[in-house]
PDB file of C-alpha atoms in Angstrom:
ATOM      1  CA  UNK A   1       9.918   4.056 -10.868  1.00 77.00           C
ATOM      2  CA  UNK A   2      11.720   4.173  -7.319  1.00 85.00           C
ATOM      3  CA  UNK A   3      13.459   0.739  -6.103  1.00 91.00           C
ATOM      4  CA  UNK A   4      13.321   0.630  -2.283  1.00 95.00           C
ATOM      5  CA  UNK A   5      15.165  -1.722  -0.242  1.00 96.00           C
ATOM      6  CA  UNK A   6      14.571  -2.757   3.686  1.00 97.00           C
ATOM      7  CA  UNK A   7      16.412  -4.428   5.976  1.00 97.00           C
ATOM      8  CA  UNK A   8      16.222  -7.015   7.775  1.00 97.00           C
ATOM      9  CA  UNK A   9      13.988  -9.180   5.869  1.00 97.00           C
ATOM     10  CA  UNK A  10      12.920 -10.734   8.579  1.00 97.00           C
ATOM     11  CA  UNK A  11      13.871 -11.012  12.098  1.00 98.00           C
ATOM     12  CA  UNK A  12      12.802 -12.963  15.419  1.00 98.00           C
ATOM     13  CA  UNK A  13      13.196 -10.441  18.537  1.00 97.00           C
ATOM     14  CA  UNK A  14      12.714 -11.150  22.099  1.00 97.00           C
ATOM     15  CA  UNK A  15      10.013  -9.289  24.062  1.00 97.00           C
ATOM     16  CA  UNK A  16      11.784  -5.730  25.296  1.00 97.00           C
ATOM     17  CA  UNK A  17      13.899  -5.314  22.756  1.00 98.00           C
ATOM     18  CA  UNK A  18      13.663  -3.282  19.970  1.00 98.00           C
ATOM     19  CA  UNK A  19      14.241  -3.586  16.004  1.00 98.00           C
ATOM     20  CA  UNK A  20      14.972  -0.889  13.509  1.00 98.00           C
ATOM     21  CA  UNK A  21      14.414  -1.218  10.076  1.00 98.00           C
ATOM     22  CA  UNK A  22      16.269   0.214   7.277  1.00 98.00           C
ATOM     23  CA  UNK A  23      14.621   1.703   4.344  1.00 97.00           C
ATOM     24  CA  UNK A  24      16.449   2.509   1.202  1.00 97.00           C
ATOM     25  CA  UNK A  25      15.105   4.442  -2.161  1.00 95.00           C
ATOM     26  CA  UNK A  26      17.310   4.111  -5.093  1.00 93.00           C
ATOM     27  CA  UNK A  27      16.027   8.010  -5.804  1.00 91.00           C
ATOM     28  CA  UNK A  28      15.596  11.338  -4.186  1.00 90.00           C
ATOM     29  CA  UNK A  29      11.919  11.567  -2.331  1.00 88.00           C
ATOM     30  CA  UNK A  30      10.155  14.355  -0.637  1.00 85.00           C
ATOM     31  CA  UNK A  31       7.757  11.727   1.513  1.00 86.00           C
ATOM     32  CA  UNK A  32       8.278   8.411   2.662  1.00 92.00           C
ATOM     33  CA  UNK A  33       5.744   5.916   4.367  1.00 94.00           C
ATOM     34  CA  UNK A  34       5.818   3.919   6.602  1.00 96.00           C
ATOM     35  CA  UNK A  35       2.930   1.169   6.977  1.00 97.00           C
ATOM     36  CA  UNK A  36       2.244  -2.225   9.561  1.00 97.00           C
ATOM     37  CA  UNK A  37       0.696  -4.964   8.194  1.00 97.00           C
ATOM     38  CA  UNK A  38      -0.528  -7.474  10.968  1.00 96.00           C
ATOM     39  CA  UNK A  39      -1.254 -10.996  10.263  1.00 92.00           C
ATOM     40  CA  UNK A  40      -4.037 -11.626   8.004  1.00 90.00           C
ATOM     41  CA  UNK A  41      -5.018  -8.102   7.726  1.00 92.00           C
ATOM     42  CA  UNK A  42      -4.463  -4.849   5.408  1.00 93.00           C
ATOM     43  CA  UNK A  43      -2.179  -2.442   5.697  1.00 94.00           C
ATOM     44  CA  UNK A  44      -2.211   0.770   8.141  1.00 95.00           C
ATOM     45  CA  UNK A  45      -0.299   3.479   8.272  1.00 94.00           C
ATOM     46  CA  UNK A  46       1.764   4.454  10.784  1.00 96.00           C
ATOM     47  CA  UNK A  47       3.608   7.504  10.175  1.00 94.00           C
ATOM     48  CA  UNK A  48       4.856   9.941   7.472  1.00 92.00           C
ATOM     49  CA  UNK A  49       8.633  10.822   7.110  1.00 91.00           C
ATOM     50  CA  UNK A  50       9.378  14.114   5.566  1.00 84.00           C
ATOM     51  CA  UNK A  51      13.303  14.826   5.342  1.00 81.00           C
ATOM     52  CA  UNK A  52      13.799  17.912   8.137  1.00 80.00           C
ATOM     53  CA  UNK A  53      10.991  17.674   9.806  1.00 82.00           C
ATOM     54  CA  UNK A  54       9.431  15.531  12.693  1.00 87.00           C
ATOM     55  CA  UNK A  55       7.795  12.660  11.481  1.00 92.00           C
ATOM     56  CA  UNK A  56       3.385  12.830  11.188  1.00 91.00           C
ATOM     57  CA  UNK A  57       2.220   9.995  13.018  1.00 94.00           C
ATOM     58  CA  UNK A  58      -1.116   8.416  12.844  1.00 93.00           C
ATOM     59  CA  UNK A  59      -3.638   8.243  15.729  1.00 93.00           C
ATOM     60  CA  UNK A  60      -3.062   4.933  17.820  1.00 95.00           C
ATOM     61  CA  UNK A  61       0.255   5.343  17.072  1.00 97.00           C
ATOM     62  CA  UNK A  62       3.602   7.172  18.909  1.00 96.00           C
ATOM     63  CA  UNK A  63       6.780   8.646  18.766  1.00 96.00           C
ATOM     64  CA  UNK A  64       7.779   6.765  21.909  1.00 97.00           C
ATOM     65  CA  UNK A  65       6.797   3.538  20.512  1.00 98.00           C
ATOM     66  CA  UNK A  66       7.373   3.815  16.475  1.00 98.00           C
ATOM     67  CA  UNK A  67      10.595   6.411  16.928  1.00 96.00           C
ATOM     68  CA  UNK A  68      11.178   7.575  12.597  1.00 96.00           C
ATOM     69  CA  UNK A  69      14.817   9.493  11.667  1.00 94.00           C
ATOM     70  CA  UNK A  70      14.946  10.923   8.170  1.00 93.00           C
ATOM     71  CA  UNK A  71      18.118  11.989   7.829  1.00 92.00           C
ATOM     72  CA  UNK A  72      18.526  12.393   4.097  1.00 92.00           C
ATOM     73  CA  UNK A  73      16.129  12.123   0.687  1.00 91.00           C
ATOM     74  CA  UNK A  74      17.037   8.399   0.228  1.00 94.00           C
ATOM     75  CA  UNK A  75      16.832   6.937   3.697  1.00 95.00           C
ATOM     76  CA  UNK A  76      14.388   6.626   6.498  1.00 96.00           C
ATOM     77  CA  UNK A  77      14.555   4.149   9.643  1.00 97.00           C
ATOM     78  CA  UNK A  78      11.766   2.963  11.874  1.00 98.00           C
ATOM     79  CA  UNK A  79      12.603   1.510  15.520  1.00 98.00           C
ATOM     80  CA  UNK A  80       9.646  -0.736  17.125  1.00 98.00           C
ATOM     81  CA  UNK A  81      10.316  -0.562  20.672  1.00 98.00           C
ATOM     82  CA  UNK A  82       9.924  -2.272  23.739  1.00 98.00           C
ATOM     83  CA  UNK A  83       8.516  -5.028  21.560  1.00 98.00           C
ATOM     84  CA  UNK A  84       6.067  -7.420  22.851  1.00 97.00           C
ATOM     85  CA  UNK A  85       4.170 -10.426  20.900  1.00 97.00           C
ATOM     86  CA  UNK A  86       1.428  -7.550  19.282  1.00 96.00           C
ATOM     87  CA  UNK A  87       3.878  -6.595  17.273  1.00 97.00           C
ATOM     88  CA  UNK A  88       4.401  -9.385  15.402  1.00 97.00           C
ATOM     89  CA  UNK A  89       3.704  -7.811  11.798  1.00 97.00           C
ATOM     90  CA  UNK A  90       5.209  -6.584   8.232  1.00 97.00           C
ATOM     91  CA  UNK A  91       6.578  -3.653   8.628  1.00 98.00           C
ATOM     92  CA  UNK A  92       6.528  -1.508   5.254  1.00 97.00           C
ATOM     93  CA  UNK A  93       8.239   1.389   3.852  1.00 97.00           C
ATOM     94  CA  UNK A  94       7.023   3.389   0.803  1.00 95.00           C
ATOM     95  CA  UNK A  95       7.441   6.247  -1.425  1.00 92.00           C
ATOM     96  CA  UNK A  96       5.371   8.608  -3.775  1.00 83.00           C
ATOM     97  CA  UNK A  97       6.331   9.483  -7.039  1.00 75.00           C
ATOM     98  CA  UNK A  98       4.556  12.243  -8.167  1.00 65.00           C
ATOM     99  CA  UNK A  99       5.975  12.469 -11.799  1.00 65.00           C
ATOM    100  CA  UNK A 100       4.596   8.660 -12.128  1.00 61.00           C
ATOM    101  CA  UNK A 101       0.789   8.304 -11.873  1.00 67.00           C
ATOM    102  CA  UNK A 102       0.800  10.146  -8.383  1.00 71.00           C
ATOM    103  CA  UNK A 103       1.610   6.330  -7.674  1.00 82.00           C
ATOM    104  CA  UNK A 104       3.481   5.001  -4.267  1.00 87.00           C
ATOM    105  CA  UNK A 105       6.314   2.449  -4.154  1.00 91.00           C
ATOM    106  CA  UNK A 106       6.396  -0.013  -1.499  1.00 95.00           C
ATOM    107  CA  UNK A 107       9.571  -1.569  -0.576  1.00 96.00           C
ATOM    108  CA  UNK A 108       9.373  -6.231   0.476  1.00 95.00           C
ATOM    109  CA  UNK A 109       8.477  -5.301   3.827  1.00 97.00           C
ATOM    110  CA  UNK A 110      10.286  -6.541   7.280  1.00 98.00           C
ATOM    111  CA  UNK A 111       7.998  -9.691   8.735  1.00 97.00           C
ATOM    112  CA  UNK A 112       9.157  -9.087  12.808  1.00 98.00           C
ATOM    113  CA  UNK A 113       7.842 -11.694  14.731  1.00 97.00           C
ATOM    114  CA  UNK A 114       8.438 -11.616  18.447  1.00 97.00           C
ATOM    115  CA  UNK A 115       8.538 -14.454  21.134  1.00 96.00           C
TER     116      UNK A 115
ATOM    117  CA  UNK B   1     -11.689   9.868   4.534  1.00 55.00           C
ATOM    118  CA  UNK B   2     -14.094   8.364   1.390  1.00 61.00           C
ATOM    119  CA  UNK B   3     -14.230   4.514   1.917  1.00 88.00           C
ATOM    120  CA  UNK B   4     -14.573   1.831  -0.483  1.00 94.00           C
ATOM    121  CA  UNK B   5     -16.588  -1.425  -0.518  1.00 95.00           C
ATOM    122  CA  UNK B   6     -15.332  -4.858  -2.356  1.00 97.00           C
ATOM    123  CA  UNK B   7     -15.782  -8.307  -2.146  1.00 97.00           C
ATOM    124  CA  UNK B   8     -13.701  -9.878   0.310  1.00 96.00           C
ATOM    125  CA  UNK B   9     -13.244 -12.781  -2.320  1.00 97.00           C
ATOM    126  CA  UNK B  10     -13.162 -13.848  -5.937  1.00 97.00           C
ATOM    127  CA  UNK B  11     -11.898 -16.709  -7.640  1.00 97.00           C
ATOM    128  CA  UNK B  12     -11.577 -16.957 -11.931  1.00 96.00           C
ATOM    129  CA  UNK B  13      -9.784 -19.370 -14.757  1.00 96.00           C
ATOM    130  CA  UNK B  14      -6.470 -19.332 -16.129  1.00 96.00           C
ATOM    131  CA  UNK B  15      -6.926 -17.065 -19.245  1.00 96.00           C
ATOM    132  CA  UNK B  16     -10.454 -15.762 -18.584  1.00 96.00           C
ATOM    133  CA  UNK B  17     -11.496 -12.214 -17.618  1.00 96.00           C
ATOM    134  CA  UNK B  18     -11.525 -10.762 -14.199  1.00 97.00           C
ATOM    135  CA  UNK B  19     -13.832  -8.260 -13.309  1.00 98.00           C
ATOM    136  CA  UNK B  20     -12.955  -6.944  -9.759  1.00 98.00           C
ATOM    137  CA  UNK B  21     -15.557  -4.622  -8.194  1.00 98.00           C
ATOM    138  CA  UNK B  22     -15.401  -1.875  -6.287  1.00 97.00           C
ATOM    139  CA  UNK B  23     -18.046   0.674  -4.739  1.00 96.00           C
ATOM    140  CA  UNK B  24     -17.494   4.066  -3.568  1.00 95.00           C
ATOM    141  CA  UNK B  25     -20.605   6.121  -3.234  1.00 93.00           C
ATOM    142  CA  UNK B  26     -19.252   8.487  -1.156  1.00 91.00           C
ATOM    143  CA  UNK B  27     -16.176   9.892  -3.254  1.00 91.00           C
ATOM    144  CA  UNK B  28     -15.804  13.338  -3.585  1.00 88.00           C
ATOM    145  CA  UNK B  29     -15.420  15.276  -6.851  1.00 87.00           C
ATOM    146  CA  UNK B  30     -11.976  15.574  -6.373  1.00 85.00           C
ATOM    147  CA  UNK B  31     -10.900  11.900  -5.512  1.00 89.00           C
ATOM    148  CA  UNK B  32      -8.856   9.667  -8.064  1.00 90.00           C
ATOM    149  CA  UNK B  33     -10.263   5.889  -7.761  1.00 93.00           C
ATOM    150  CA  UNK B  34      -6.537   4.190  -7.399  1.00 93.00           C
ATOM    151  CA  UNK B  35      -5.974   0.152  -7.560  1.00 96.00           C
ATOM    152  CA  UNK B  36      -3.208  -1.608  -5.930  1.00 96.00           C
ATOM    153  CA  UNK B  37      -2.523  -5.247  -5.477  1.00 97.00           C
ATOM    154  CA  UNK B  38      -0.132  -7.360  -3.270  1.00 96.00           C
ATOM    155  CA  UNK B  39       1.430 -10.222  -4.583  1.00 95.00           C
ATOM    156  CA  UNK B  40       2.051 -12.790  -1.680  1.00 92.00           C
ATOM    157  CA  UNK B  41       4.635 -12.075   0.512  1.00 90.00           C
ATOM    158  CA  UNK B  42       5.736  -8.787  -1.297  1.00 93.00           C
ATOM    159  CA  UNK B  43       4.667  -5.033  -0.816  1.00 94.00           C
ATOM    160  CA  UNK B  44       1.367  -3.617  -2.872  1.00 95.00           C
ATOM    161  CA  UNK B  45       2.057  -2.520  -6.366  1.00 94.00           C
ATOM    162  CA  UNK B  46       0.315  -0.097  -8.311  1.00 92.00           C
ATOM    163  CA  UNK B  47      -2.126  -1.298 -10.936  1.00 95.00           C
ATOM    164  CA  UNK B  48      -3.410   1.919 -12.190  1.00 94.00           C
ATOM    165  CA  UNK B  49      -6.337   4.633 -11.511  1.00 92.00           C
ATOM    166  CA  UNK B  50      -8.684   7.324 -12.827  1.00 93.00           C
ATOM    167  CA  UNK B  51     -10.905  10.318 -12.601  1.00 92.00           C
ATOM    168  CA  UNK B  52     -13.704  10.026 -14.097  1.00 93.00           C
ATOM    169  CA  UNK B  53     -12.701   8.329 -17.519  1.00 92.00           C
ATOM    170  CA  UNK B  54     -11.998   4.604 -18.623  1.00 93.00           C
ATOM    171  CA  UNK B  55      -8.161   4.003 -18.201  1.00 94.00           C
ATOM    172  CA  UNK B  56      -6.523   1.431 -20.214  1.00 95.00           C
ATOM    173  CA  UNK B  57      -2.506   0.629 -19.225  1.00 92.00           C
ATOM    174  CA  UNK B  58      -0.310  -2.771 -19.791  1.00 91.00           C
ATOM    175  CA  UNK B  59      -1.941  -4.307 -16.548  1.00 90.00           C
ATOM    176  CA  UNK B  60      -5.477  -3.869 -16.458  1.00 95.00           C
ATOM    177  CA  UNK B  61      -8.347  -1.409 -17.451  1.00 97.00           C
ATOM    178  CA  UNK B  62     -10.204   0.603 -15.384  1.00 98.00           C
ATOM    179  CA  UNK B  63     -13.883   1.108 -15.922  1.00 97.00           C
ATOM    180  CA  UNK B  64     -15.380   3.836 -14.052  1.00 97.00           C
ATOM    181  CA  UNK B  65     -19.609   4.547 -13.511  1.00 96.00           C
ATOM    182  CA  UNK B  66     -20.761   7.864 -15.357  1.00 95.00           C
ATOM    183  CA  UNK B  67     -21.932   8.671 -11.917  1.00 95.00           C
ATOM    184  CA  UNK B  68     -18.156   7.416 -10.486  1.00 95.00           C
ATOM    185  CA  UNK B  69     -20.349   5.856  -7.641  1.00 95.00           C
ATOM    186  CA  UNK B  70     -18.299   2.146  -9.014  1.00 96.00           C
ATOM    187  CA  UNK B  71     -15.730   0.703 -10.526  1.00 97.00           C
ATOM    188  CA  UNK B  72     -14.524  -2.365 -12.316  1.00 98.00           C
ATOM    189  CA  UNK B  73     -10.943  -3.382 -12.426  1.00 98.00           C
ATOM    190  CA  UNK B  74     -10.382  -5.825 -15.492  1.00 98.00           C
ATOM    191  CA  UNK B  75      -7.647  -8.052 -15.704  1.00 97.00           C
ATOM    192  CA  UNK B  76      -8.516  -9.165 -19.207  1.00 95.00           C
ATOM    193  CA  UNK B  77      -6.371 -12.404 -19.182  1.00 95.00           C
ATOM    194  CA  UNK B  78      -5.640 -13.717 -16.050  1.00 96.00           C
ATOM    195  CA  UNK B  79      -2.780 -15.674 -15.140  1.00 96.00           C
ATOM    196  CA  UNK B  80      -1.397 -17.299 -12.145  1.00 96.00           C
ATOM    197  CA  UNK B  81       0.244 -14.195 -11.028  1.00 95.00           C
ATOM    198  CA  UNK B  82      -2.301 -12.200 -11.105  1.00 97.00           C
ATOM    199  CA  UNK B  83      -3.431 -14.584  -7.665  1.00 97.00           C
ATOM    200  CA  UNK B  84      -3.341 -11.523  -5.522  1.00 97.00           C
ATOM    201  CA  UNK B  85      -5.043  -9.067  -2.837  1.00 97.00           C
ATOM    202  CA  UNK B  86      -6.873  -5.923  -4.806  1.00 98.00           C
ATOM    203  CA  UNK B  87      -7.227  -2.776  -3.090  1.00 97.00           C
ATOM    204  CA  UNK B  88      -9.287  -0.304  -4.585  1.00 96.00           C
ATOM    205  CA  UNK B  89      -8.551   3.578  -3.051  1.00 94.00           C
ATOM    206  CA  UNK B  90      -9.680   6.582  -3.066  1.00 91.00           C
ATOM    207  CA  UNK B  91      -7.287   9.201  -3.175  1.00 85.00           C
ATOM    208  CA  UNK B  92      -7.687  13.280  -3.166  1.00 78.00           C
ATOM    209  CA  UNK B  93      -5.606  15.169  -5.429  1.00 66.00           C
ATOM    210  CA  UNK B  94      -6.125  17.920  -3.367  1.00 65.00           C
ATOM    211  CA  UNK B  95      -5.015  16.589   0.599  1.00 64.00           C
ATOM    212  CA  UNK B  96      -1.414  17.021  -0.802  1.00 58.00           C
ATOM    213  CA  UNK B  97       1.508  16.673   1.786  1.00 51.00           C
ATOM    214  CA  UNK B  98       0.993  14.470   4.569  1.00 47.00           C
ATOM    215  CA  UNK B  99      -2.257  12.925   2.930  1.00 56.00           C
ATOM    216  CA  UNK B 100      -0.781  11.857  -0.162  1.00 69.00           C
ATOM    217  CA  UNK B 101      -0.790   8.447   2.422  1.00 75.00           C
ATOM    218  CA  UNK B 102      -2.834   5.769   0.998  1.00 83.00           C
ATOM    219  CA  UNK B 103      -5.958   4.232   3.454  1.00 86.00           C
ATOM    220  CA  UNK B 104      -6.130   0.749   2.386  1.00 91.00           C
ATOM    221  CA  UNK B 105      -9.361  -1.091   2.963  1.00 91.00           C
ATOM    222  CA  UNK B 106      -9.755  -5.127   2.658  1.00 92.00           C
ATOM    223  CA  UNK B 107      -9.710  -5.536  -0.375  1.00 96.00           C
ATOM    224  CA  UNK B 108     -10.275  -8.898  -2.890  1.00 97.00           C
ATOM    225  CA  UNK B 109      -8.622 -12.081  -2.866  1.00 97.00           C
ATOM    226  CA  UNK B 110      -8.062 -12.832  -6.097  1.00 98.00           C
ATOM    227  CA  UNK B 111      -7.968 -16.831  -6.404  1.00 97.00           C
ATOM    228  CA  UNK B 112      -7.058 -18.151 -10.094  1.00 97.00           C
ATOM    229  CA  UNK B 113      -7.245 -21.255 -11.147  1.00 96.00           C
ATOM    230  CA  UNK B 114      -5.160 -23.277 -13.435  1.00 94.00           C
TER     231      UNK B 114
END
């Protein structure tokens, strides 16, 4: 099984800024996830991070906005920019492991809430 | 993509069965019925998933409807960490690359009592 780490935890940002997350994998992945999970509510999918390539995004969701680097097998960040309160959410990474079940692997999330 | 149907809420006993259900009468011949639950204030976790067989692991079983229109998710003991949100999936082993991304629906609250 993969072990992913994110950081922050948590953080408290004012409107116009921007936070970027940190996602970790403790192995080497082809994909990694990355999902928003507003209060009260299931999780969506923003984009898809393949290593070397420009990251897939969702529709209702954009590069300017969500901006993804991939820069090796083990890492992936996302920046939320030019936050405002709407984007108060969980912010998730994940993983597939296709030698495991065809199962993903979700990292503790970031919980972003802005003011 | 195929979508799913499940009670928004259930609620069980310390130690009794769970049956969690889950409709899908529009999967495909080629989707895998997947089940993943989040624990509060953690990420989802996989619980386990089939084709068209019963699936048995360390966390649950998995029964699945001869015509794979439904499926049960049994949590044959539960305990008071198995108080979580259930999502049942569908998932095609054949969208490969950027579609091995999961759609989650609603999904069950799972309440259990002591």
């Amino acid at each position: 099984s993969a072990v992913i780490s994110q950081k922050p935890s948590r953080d408290i940002c004012q409107r116009g800024t921007s936070l970027t997350i940190q996602c970790q994998v403790d192995s080497q992945v082809t994909m990694m996830f990355w999902y928003r999970q507003q209060p009260g509510q299931s999780l969506t999918l923003i984009a898809t991070a393949n290593q070397g390539s420009e990251a897939t995004y969702e529709s209702g969701f954009v590069i300017d906005k969500f901006p993804i680097s991939r820069p090796n097998l083990t890492f992936s960040t996302l920046t939320v920019s030019n936050l405002s309160p709407e984007d108060s959410s969980i912010y998730l990474c994940s993983v597939e492991d296709l030698t495991a079940n065809n199962e993903q692997f979700f990292g503790p999330g970031t919980r972003l809430t802005v003011l | 993509d195929a979508k799913t149907t499940q009670p928004n809420s259930m609620e069980s006993n310390e130690e009794e069965p769970v049956h969690l259900p889950c409709n899908h009468s529009t999967i495909s011949g080629t989707d895998y019925i997947h089940w993943y639950r989040q624990l509060p204030s953690q990420g989802p976790e996989y619980v386990i998933h089939g084709l068209t067989s019963n699936v048995n692991n360390r966390m649950a079983s998995l029964a699945i409807a001869e015509d794979r229109k439904s499926s049960t998710l049994i949590l044959h003991r539960a305990t008071l960490r198995d108080a979580a949100v259930y999502y049942c999936i569908l998932w095609d082993l054949n969208s490969g690359g950027s579609n091995y991304k999961l759609t989650f629906g609603k999904g069950t609250l799972l309440t259990v009592n002591p």
